[in-house]
Tab-separated table of C-alpha atoms and ligand atoms in Angstrom:
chain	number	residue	atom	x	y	z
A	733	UNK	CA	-33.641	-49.009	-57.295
A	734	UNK	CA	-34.239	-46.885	-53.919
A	735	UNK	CA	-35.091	-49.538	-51.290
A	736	UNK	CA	-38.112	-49.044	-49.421
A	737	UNK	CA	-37.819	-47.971	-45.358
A	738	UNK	CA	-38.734	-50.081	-42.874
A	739	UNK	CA	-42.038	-49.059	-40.878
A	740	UNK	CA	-42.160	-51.761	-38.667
A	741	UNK	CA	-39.611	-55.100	-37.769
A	742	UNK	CA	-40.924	-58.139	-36.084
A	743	UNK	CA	-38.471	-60.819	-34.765
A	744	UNK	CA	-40.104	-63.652	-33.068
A	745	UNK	CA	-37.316	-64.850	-31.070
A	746	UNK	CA	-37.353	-68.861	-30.472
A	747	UNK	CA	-38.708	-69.115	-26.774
A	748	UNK	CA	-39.452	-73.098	-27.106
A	749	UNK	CA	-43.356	-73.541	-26.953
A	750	UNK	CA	-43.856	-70.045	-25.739
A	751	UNK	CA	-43.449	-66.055	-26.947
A	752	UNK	CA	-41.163	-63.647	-26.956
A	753	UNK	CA	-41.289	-60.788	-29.803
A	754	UNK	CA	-39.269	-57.654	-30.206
A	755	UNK	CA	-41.127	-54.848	-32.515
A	756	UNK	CA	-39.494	-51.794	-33.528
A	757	UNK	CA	-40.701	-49.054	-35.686
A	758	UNK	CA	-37.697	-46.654	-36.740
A	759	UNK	CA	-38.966	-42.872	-36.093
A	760	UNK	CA	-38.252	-39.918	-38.822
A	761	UNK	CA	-35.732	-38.716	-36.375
A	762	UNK	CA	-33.399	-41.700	-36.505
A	763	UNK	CA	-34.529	-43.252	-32.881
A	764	UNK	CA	-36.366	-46.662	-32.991
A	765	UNK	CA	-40.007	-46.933	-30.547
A	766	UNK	CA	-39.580	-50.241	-29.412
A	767	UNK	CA	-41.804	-52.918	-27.711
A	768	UNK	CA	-40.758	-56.553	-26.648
A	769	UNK	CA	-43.874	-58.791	-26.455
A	770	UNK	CA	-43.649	-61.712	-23.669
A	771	UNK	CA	-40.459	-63.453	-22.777
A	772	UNK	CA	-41.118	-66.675	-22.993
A	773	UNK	CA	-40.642	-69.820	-20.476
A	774	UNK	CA	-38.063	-69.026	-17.711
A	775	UNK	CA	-35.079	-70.805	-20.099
A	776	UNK	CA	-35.883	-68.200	-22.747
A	777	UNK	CA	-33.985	-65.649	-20.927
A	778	UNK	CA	-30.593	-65.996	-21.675
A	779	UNK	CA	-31.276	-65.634	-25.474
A	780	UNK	CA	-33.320	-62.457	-24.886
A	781	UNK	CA	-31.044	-60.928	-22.649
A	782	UNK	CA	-28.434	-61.672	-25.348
A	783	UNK	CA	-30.403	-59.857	-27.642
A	784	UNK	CA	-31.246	-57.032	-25.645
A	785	UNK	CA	-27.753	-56.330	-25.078
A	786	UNK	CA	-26.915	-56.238	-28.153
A	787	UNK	CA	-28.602	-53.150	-28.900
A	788	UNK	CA	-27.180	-50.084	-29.710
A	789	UNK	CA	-26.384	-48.339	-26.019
A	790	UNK	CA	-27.541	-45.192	-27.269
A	791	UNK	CA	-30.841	-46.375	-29.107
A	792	UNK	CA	-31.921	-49.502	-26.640
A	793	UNK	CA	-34.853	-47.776	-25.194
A	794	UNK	CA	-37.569	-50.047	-24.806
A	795	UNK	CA	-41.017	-47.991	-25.240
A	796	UNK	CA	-43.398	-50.287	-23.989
A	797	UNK	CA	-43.071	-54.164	-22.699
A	798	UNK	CA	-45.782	-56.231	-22.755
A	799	UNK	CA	-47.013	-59.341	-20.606
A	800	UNK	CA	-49.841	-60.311	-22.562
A	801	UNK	CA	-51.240	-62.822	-19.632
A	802	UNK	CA	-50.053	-65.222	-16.840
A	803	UNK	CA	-48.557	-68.439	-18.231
A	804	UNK	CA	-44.994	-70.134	-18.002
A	805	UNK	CA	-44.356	-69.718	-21.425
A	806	UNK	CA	-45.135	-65.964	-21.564
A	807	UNK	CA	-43.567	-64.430	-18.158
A	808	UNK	CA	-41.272	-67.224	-17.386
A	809	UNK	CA	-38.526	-64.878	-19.066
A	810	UNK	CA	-40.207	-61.954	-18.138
A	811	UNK	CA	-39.191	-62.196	-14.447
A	812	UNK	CA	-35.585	-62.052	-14.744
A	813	UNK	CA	-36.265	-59.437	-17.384
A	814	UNK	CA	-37.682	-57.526	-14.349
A	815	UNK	CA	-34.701	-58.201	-12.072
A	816	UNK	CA	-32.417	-57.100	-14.258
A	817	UNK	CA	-30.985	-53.384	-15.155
A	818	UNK	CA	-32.705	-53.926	-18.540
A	819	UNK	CA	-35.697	-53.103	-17.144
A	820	UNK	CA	-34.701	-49.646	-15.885
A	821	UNK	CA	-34.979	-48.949	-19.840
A	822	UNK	CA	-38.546	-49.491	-19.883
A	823	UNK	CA	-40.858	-46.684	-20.570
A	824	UNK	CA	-44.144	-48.482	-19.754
A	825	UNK	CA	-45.207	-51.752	-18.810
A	826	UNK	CA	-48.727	-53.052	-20.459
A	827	UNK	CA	-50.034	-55.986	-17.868
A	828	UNK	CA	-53.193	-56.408	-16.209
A	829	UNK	CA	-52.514	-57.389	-12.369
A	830	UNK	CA	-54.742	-58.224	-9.848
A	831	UNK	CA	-55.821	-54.714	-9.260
A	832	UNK	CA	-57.282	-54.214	-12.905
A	833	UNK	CA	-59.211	-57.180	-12.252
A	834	UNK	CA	-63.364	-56.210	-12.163
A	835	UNK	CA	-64.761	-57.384	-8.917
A	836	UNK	CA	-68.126	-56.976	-8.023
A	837	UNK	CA	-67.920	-53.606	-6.122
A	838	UNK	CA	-68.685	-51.377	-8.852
A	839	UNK	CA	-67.298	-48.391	-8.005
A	840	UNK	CA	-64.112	-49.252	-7.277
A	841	UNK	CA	-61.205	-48.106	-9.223
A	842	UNK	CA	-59.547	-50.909	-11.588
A	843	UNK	CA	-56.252	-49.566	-11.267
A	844	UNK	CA	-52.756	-49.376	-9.832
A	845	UNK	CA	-51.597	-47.067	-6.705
A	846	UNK	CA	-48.875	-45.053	-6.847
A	847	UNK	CA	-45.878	-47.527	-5.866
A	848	UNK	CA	-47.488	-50.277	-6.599
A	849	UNK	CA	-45.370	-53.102	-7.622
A	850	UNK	CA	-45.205	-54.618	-10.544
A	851	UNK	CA	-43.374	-57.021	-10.019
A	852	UNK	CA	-44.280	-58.073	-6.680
A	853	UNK	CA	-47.904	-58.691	-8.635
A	854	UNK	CA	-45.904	-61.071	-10.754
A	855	UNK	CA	-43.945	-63.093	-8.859
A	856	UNK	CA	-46.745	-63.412	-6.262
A	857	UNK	CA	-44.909	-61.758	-3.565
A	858	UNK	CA	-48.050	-59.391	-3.715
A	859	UNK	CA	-50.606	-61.918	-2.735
A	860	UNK	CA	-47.720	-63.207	-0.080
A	861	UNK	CA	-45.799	-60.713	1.032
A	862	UNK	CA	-43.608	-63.056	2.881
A	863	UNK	CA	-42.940	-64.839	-0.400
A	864	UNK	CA	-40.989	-62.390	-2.072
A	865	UNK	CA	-38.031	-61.659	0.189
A	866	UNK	CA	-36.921	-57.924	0.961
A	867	UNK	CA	-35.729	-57.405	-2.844
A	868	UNK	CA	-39.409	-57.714	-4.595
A	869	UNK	CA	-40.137	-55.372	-1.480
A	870	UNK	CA	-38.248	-52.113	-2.000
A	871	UNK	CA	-37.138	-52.284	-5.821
A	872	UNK	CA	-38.676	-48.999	-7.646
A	873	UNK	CA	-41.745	-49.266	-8.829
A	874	UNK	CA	-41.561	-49.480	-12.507
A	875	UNK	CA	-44.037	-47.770	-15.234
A	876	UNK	CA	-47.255	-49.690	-15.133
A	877	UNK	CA	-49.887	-49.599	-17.456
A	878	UNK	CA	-48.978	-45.552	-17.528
A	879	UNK	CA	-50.698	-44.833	-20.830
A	880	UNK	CA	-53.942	-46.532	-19.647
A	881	UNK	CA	-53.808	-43.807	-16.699
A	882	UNK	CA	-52.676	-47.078	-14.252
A	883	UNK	CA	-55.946	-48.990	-15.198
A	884	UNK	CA	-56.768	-51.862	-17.002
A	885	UNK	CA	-55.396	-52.713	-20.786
A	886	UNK	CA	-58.943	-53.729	-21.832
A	887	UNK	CA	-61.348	-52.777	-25.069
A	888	UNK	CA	-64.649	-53.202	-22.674
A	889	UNK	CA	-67.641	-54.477	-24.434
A	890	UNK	CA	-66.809	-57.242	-27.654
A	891	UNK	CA	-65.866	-55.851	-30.576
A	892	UNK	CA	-64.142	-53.206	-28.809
A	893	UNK	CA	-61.106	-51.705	-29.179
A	894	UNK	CA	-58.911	-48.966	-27.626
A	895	UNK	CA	-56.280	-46.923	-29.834
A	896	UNK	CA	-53.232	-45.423	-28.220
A	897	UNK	CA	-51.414	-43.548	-30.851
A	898	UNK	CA	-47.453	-42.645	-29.350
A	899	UNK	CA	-46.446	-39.252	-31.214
A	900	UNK	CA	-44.095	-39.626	-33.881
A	901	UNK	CA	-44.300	-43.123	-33.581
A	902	UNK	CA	-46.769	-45.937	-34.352
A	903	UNK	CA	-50.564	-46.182	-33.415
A	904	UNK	CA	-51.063	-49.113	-30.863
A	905	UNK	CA	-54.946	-50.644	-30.928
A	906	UNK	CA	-55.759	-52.647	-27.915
A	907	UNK	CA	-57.636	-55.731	-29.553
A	908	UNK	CA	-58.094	-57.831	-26.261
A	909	UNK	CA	-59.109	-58.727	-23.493
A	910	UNK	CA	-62.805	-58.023	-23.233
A	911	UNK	CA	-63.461	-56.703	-19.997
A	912	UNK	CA	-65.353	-60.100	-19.243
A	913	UNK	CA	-62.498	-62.053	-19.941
A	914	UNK	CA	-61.042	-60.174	-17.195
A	915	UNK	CA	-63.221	-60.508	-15.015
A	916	UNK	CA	-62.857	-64.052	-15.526
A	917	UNK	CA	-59.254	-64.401	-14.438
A	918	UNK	CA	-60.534	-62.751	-11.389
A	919	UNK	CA	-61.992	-65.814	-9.675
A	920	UNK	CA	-59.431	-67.865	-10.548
A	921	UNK	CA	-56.173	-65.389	-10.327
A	922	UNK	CA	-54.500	-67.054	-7.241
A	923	UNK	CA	-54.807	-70.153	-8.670
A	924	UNK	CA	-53.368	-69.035	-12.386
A	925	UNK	CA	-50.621	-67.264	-10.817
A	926	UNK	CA	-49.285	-70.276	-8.369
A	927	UNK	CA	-49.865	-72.883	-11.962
A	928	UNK	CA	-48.100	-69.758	-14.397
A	929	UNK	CA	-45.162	-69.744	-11.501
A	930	UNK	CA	-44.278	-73.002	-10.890
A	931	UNK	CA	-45.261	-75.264	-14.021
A	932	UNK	CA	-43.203	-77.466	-15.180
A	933	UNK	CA	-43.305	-79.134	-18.286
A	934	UNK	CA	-45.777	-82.159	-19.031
A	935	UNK	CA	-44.671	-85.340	-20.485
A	936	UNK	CA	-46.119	-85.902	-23.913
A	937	UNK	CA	-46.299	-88.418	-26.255
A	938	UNK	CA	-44.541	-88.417	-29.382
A	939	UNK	CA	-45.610	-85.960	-32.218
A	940	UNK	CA	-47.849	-88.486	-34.294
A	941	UNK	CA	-47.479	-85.960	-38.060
A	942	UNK	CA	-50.871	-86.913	-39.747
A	943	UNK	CA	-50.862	-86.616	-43.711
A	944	UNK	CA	-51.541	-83.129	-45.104
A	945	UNK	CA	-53.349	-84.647	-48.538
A	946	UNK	CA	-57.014	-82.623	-47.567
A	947	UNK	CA	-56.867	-79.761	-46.603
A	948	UNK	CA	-60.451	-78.760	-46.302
A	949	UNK	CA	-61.053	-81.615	-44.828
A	950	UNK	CA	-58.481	-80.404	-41.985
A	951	UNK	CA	-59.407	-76.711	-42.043
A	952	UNK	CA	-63.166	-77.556	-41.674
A	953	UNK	CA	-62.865	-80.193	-38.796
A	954	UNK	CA	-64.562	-79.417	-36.022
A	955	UNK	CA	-62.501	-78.003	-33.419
A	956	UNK	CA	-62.779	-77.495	-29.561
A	957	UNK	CA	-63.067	-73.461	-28.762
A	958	UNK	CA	-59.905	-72.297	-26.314
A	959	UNK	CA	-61.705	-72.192	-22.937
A	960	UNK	CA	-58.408	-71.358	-20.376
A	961	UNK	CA	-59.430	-68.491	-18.830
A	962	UNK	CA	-55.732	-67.076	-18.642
A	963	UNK	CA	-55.742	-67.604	-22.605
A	964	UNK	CA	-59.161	-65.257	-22.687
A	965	UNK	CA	-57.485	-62.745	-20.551
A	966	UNK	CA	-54.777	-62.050	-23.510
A	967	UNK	CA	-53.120	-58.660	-24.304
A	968	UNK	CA	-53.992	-58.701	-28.086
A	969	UNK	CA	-52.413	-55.750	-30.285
A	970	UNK	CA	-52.484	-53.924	-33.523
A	971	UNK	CA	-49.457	-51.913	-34.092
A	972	UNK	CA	-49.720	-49.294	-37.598
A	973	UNK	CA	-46.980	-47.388	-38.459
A	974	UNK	CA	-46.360	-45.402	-41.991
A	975	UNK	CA	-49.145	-47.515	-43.821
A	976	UNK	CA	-47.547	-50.797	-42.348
A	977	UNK	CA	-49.574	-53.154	-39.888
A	978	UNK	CA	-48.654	-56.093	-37.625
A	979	UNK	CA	-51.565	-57.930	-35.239
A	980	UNK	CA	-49.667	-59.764	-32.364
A	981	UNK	CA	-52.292	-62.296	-30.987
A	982	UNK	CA	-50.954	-63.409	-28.017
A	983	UNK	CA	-53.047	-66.553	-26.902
A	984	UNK	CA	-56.190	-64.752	-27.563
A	985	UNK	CA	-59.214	-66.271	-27.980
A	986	UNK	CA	-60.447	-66.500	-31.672
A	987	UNK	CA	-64.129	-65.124	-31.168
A	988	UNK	CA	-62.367	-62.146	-29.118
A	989	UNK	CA	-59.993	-61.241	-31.191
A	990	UNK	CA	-62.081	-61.751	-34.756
A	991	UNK	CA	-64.997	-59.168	-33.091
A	992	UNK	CA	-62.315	-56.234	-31.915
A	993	UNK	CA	-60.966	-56.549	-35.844
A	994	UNK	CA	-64.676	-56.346	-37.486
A	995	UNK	CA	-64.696	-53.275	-34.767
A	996	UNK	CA	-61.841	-51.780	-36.107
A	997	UNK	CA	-62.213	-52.945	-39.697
A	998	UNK	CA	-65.648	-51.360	-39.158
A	999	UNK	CA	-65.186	-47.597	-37.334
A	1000	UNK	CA	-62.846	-47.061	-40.516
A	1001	UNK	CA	-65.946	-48.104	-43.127
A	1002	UNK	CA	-64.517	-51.584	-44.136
A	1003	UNK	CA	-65.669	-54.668	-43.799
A	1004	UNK	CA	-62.273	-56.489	-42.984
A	1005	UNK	CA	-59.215	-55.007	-41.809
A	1006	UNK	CA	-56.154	-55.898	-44.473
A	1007	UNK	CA	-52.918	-55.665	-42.813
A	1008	UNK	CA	-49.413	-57.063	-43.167
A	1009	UNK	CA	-48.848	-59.633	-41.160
A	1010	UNK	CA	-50.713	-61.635	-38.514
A	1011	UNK	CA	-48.925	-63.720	-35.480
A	1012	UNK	CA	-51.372	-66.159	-35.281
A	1013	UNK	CA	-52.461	-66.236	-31.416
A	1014	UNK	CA	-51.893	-69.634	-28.970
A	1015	UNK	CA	-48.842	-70.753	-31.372
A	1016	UNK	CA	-51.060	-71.889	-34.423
A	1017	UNK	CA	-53.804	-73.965	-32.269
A	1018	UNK	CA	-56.593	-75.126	-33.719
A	1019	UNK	CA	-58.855	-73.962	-31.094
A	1020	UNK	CA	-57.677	-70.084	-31.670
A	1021	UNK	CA	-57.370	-69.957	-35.428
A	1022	UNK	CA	-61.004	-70.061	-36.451
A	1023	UNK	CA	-61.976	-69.319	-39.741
A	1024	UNK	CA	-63.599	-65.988	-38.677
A	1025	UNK	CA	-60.830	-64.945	-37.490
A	1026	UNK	CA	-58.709	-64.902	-40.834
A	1027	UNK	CA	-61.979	-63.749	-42.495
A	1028	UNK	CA	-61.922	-60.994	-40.034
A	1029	UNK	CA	-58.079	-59.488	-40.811
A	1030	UNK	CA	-56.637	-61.062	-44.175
A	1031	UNK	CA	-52.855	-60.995	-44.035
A	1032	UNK	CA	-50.183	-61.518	-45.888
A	1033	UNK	CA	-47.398	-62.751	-44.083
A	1034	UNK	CA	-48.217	-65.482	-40.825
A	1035	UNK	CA	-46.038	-65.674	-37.765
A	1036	UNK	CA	-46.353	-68.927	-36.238
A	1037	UNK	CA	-44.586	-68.939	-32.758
A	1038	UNK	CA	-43.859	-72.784	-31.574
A	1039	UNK	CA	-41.214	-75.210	-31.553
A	1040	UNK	CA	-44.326	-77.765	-30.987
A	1041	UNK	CA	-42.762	-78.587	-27.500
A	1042	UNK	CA	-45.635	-80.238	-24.909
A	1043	UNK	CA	-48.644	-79.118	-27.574
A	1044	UNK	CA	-47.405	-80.350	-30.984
A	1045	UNK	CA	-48.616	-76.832	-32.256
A	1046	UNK	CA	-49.450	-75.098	-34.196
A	1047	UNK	CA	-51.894	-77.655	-35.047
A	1048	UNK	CA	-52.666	-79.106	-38.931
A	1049	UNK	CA	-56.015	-77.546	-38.675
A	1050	UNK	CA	-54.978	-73.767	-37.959
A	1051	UNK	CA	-52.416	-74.050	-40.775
A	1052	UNK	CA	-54.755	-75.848	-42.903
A	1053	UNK	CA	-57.216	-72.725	-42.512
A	1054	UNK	CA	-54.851	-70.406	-43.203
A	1055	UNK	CA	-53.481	-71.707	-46.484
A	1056	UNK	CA	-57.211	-72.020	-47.960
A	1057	UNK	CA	-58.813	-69.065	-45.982
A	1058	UNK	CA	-56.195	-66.238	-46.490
A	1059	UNK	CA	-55.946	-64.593	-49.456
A	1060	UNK	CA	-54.032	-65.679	-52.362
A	1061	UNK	CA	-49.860	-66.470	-51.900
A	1062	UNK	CA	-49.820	-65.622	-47.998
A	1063	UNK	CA	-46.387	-66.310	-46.278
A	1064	UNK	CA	-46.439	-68.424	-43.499
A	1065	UNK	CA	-42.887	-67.645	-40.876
A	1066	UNK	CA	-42.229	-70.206	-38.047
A	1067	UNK	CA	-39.776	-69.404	-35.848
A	1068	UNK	CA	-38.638	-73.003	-35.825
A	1069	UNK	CA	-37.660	-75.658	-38.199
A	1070	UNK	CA	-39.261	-78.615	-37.374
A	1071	UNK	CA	-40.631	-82.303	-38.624
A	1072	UNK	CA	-44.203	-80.473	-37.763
A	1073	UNK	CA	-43.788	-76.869	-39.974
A	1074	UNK	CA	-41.420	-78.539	-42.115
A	1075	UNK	CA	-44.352	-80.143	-43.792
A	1076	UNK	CA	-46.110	-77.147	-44.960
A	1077	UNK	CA	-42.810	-76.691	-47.570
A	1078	UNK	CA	-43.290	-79.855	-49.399
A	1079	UNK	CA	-42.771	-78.595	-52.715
A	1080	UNK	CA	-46.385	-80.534	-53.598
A	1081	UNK	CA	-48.349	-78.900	-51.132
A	1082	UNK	CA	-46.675	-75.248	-51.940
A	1083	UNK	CA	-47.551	-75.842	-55.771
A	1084	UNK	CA	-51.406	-77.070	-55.242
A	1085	UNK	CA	-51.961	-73.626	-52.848
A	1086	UNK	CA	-49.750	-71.159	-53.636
A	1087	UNK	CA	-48.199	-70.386	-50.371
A	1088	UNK	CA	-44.368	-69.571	-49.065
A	1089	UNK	CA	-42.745	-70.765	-46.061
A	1090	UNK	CA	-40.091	-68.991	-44.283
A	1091	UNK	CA	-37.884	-70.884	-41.555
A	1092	UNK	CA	-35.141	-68.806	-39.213
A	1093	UNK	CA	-31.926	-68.691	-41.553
A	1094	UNK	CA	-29.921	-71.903	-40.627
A	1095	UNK	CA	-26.641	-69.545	-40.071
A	1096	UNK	CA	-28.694	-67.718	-37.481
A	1097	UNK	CA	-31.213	-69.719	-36.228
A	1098	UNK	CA	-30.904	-67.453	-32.381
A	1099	UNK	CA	-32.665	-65.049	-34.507
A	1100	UNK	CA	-35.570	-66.888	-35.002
A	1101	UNK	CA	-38.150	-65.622	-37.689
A	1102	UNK	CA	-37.471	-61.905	-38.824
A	1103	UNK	CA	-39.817	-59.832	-41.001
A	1104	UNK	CA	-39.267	-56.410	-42.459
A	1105	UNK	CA	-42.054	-54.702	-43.296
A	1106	UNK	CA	-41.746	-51.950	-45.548
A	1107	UNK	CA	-43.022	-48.586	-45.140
A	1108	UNK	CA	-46.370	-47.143	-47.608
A	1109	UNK	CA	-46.026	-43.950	-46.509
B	899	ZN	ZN1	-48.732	-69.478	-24.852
């Protein structure tokens, strides 16, 4: 039997309670587009790094790095990502810095000068430019937000939705932030930055695991809405590529990202979007993984990115949802093994629903949770 190409491979590397994903979607002509996707709290690093450098020297191009908003667990490992030579492989970075912010004077330009620095706008040396030291000062600029002309990674009004299709390789569609959500972070950006830089994490109380015998009754709790602006401002993405789809959620609100599918799903005549596989945005909260969402892009493979550090996610109730809610048999991959996902193999459970669980491969656990999807086209 001829196996099946790969159009696009997700691994969703373990980065504690945060994210950190590495996409790649081989090309016809043998080189691999690549995007890495967060990096995770600051102790994420040396596993990414490690993984980095393991690629091939003369295929570790990385096409497009994203830092889908500003919190610890996202661009703590994206800031000695920045400082290293790694970074110098980079062909764009996708992050919307205080300059892509919408402010009330109209006509001025949401975008990033020539020279600008990245990653002074990330490690706050731009708001302080004592704070940064002479380094963040005169390193090169790096590639920012290029294929958005230097402006802001945003869809506009809700339910929109921005396509950027890179030639020979896979067709990107912006799914989030709205540009209110933006606009948002923008009265509260000094604030998010200093918390994003410096937090520490809380003290929690032990995980109390609550019984998993009603389902519905979980899935159709009740459950708060995610209101942290930072959250809103989330870099959501589709990435298609030979007939094979991905949506990487970030922490993206639910309502957001649920109105920019139906836009998609839409503008192509459907009334849902069906695609492969779905990482579930805010690490499986409750208050993210709405019902309209799921209704919005059935999937057939879940990425769940927690180890349920500080939050105890992803929570019973955004699980719950999407064993009843997605269509029939869906995969659900954590990137983690823990008393929390662990649950949702019970042999019981998997019978009475029909779902699969996939945990990181005990011999390789590093890897975290790798999917293959295979090419239709
Ligand atoms: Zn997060």
């Amino acid at each position: 039997m001829a196996t099946v190409p790969t159009a696009i491979h997700v691994e969703v590397l373990p980065a504690r309670l945060g994210d950190c994903l590495l996409v790649e979607c081989p090309r016809p002509d043998g080189t691999t587009w690549r995007m890495l996707v967060d990096g995770g709290p600051p102790d994420t690093w040396p596993l990414l790094e490690a993984r980095l450098r393991r690629l091939d020297p003369a295929d570790r191009h990385i096409d497009v790095a994203v830092i889908t908003h500003i919190d610890n667990d996202h661009i703590g490992g994206m800031l000695p990502f920045l400082a290293s030579d790694l970074a110098a492989d980079v062909g764009d970075f996708w992050f919307n810095g205080r300059p892509h912010l919408p402010v009330t004077a109209p006509d001025r330009p949401r975008s990033v000068d020539q020279g600008e620095s990245l990653v002074a706008a990330l490690n706050g040396s731009a708001e302080d430019p004592l704070a940064g030291g002479p380094a963040a000062r005169t390193s090169r600029p790096l590639p920012w937000n290029a294929a958005f002309g230097g402006g802001p990674v945003d869809t506009g009004a809700a339910g929109g939705f921005v396509e950027v299709a890179v030639p020979g390789g896979p067709t990107v569609t912006v799914l989030s932030p709205t540009t209110k959500r933006l606009a948002r972070l923008a009265d509260t950006w000094s604030k998010s930055l200093r918390a994003a830089l410096g937090a520490r994490d809380r003290e929690v109380g032990v995980d109390v695991l609550g019984p998993l015998d009603d389902l519905r009754h979980l899935a159709d709790a009740r459950t708060p809405q995610d209101s942290s602006v930072p959250n809103g401002s989330s870099i959501a993405l589709l990435v298609e590529h030979r007939g094979a789809s991905v949506v990487l959620g970030a922490d993206a609100h639910g309502g957001v990202l649920a109105a920019a599918l139906l836009g998609v799903a839409r503008a192509r005549g459907g009334e849902d979007l069906r695609v492969d596989a779905f990482k579930l945005p805010h690490h499986g909260s409750e208050a993210n993984v709405v019902a309209a969402l799921l209704r919005a892009a059935p999937a057939r493979h879940y990425l769940v990115s927690t180890n349920g550090d500080v939050f105890h996610h992803p929570d019973d109730a955004a699980v719950a949802r999407v064993v009843l809610d997605a269509p029939a048999g869906p995969t659900l991959w954590f990137n983690y093994r823990t008393p929390r996902t662990e649950r949702w193999a019970d042999p019981r459970l998997v019978a009475s629903h029909g779902h699969h669980v996939a945990f990181p491969d005990p011999g390789h656990a590093d890897a975290g949770a790798v999917i293959d999807l295979p090419a239709r086209r």
